[in-house]
XYZ file of C-alpha atoms in Angstrom:
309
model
C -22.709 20.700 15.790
C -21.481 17.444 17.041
C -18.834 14.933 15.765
C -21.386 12.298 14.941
C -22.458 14.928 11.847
C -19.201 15.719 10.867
C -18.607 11.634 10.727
C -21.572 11.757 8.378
C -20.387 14.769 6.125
C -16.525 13.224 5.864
C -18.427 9.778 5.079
C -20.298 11.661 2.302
C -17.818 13.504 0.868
C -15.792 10.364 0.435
C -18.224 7.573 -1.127
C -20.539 10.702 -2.695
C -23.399 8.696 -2.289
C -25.940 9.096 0.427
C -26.390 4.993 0.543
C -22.940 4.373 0.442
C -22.201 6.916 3.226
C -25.106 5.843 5.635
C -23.983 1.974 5.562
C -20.191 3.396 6.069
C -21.756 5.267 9.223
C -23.937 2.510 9.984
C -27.239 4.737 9.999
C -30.166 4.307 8.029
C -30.261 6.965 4.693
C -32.640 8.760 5.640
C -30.959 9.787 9.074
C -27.339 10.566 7.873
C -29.819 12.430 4.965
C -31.837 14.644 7.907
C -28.327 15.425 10.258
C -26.515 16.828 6.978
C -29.764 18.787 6.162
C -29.681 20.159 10.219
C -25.913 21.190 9.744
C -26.204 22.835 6.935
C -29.441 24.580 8.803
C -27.228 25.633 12.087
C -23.722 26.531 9.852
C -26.427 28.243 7.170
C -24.394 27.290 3.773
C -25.166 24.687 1.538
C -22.768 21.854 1.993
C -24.224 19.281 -0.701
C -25.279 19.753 -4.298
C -27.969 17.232 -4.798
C -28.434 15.559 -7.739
C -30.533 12.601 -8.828
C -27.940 10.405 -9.802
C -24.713 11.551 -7.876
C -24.018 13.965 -4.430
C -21.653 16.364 -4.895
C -19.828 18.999 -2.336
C -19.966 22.610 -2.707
C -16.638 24.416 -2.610
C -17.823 25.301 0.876
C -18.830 21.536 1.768
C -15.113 20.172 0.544
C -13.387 22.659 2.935
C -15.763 21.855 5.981
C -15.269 18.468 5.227
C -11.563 18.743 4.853
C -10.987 20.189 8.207
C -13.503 18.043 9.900
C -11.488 14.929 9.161
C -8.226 17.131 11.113
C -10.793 17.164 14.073
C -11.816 13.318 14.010
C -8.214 12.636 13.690
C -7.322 14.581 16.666
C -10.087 12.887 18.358
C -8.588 9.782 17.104
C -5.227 10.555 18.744
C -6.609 11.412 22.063
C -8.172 8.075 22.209
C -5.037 6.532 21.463
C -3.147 8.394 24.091
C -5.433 7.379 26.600
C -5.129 3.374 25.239
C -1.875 3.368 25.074
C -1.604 4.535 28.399
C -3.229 2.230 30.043
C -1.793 -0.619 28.020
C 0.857 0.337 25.690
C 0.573 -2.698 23.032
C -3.130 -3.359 22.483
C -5.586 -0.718 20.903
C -6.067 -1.252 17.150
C -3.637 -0.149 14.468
C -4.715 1.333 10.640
C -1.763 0.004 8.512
C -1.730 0.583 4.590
C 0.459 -1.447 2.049
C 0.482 -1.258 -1.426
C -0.996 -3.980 -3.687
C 2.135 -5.346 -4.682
C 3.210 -5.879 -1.537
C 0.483 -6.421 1.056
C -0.662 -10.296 -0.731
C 3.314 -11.267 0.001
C 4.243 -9.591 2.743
C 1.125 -9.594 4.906
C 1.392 -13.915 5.644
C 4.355 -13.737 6.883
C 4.274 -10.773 9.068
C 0.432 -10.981 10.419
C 1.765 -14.604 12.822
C 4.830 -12.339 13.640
C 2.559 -9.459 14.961
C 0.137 -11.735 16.865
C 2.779 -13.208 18.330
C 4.341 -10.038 19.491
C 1.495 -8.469 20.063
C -1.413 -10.415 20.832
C -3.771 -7.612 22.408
C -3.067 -5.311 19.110
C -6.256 -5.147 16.837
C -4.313 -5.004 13.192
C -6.489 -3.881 10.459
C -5.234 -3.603 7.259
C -5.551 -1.450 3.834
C -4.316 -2.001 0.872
C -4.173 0.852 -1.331
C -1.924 2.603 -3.911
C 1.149 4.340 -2.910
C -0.257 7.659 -3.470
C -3.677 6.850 -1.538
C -2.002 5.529 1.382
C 0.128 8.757 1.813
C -2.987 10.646 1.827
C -4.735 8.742 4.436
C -1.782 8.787 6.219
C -2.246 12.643 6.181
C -5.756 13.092 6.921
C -5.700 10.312 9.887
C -7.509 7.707 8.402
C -4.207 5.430 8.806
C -2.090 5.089 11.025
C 1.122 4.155 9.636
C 2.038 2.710 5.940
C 4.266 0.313 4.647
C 5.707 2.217 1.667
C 8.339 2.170 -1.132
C 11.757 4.785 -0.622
C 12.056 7.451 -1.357
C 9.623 9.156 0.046
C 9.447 13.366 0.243
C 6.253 14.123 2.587
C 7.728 16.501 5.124
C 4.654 15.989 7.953
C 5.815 11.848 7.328
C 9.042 10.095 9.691
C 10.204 6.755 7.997
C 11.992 3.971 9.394
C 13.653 2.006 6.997
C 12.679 -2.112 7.499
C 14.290 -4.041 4.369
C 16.010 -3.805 0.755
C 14.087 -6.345 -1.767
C 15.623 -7.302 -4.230
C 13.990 -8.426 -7.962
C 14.210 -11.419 -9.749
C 13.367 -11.620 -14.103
C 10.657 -13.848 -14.842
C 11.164 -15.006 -18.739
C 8.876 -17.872 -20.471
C 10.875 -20.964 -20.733
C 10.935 -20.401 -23.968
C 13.078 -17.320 -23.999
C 16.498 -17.329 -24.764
C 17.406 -16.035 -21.171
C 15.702 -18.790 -19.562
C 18.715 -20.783 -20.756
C 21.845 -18.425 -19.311
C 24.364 -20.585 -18.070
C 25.231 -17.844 -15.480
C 23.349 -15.247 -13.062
C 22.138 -12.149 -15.170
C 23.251 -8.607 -15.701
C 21.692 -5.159 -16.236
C 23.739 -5.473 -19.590
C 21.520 -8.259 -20.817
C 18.219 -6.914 -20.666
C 19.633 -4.419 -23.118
C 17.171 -4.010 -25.959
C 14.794 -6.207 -24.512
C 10.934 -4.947 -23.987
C 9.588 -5.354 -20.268
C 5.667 -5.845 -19.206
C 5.349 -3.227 -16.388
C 2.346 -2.203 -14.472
C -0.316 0.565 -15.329
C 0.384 4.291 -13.661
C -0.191 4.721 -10.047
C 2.086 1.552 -8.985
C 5.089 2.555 -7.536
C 6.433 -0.632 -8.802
C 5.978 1.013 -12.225
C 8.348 3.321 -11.481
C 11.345 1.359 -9.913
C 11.179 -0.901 -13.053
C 11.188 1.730 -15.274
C 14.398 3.031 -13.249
C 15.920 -0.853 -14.316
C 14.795 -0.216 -17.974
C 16.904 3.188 -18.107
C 19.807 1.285 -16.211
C 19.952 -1.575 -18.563
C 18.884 0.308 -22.011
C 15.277 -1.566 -21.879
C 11.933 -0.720 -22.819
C 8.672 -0.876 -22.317
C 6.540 -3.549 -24.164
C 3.961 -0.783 -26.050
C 0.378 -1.694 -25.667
C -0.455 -3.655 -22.450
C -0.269 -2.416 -18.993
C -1.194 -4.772 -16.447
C -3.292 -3.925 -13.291
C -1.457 -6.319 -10.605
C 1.652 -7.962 -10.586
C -0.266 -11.465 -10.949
C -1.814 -10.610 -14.030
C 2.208 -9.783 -14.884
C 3.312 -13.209 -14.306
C 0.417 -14.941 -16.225
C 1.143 -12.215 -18.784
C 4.822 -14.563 -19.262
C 3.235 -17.554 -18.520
C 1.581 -17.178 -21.793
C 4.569 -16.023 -23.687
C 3.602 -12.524 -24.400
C 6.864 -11.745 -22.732
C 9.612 -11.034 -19.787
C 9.281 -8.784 -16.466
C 10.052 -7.987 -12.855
C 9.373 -9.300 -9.947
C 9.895 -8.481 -6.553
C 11.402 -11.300 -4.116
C 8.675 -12.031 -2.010
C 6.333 -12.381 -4.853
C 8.120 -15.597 -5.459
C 8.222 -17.183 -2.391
C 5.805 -19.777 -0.443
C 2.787 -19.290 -0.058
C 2.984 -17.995 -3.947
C 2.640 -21.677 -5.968
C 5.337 -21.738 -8.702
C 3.781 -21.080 -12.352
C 4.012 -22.978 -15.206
C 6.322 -21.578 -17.940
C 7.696 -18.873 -15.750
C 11.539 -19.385 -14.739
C 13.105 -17.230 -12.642
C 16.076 -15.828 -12.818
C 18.446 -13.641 -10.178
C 20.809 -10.941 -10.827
C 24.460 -11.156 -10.336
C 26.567 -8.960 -7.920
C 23.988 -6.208 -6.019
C 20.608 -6.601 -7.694
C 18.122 -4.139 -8.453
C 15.872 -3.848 -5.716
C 13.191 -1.686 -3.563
C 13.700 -0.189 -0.244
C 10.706 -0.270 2.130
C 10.369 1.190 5.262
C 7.438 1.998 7.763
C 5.889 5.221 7.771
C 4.005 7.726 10.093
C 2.950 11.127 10.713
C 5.687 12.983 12.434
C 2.854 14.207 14.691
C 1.422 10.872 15.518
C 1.161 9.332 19.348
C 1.862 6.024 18.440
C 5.793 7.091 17.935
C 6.869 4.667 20.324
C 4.980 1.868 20.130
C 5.491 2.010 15.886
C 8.801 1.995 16.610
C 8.665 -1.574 18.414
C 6.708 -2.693 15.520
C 9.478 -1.801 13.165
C 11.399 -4.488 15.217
C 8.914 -7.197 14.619
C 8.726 -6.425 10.684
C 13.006 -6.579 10.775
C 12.298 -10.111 12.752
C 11.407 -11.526 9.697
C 13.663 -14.371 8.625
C 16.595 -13.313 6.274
C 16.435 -15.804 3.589
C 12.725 -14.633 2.787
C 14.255 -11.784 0.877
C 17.399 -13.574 -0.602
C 15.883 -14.987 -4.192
C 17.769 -18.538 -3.682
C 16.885 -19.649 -7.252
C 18.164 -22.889 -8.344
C 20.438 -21.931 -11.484
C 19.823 -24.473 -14.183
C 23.232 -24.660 -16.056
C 24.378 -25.646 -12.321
C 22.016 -28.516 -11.653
């Protein structure tokens, strides 16, 4: 047994395709085919049902693979320990956000990062909440950029902003026409677009809803926050938005108008996140600094009030 197989069998038992998994491992098929065949010979189990449209894992194969990624993640770690010590801030570094996130936070923070740390390799997934906590846990990332709270014992988070949300009406709408900064109190009866399950920023407007006796526009559920905002470009009707959604480089959308929230708006808390475990303790810690660096106003909405102009 070698690690090179048990690179093959977690690549397998995560794309479940014996295509997919060679071009992941960057073998031919037929080779990542032959080395699962010779571990299943040496461990004598069966690791792989094969079938001829799909690959599936025996009970046995799921378990071998499961612990196999705790050993590549180890291996992982001592790799970084070794980097780190001979250069603390260069090395690569896994970070997951979520989708609606990553697109508006990542331009602003990736010239930050280079700047700060120009040696750093900085790859980047963007994945649901839920995904990126469980990459988190098997090793595949190395820290997350995630949504409070957060209850994963084996996780430390460091909190890095509060982001507030802005109402995006059609110009139509009688709230596009307030005189004066909104309240919870007058979304009251009024029907929001949200996101499908799995988006954590599902949740948090669905926590607005409850505060502000709202509901949820029955019958459309839309799968990223821009399909959202064309959703009240076309009048179909009124949602939330998170702060950084609306700022440069977003363009500004026809038919949408903006509006903030008087006194302390609803809002997300982010904050980085790690395994309590992890090596790169310290050096994530600097990196919290750099994502705090970013400029204030980015998360103050600053939207020009039209009865004022």
């Amino acid at each position: 047994m070698n690690l090179r197989d048990l690179h093959y069998l977690v690549a397998l038992a995560e794309h479940r395709h014996f295509g997919r998994a060679a071009e992941a491992s960057f073998v031919s098929q037929p080779t990542l085919s032959t080395q699962i065949k010779k571990l299943e010979d040496e461990l004598g189990v069966a690791l792989v049902e094969r079938t001829p449209r799909k690959v599936l894992l025996t009970e046995t194969g799921r378990e071998i693979a499961r612990r196999a990624r705790g050993v590549l993640s180890e291996i992982d770690e001592i790799k970084a320990i070794a980097q780190r010590t001979r250069d603390p801030e260069s090395g690569s570094l896994r970070l997951g956000v979520f989708p609606t996130l990553g697109p508006y936070l990542l331009p602003h923070l990736v010239p930050l990062v280079r700047q700060r740390f120009p040696r750093l390799e900085l790859l980047l997934v963007e994945e649901k909440t839920e995904q990126v906590i469980r990459m988190l846990r098997e090793g595949s990332l190395d820290a997350g950029i995630l949504a409070l709270p957060l209850h994963e014992d084996s996780l430390h988070s460091e909190f890095l902003f509060e982001e507030p949300f802005v109402l995006a009406v059609p110009e139509t709408h009688p709230l596009a026409h307030k005189k004066q900064r909104l309240k919870l109190a007058d979304l009251e009866d009024e029907s929001l677009l949200l996101l499908e399950d799995g988006h954590c920023l599902r949740d948090q407007a669905l926590e607005v809803c409850q505060l502000a006796g709202a509901g949820e526009k029955s019958g459309f559920r839309a799968t990223s926050l821009e399909t959202l905002r064309q959703m009240v470009a076309a009048n179909v009707g009124i949602t939330l938005l998170p702060t950084l959604a609306i700022k440069p480089p977003v363009a500004r959308t026809d038919n949408v108008h903006l509006l903030e929230f008087s006194g302390h708006a609803p809002s997300r808390r982010l904050a980085l996140v790690w395994r309590k475990s992890s090596s790169m303790s310290a050096f994530l810690k600097r990196f919290t600094e750099v994502i705090k660096s970013l400029p204030p106003g980015l998360l103050q909405p600053q939207i020009e009030v039209r009865a004022r102009a």
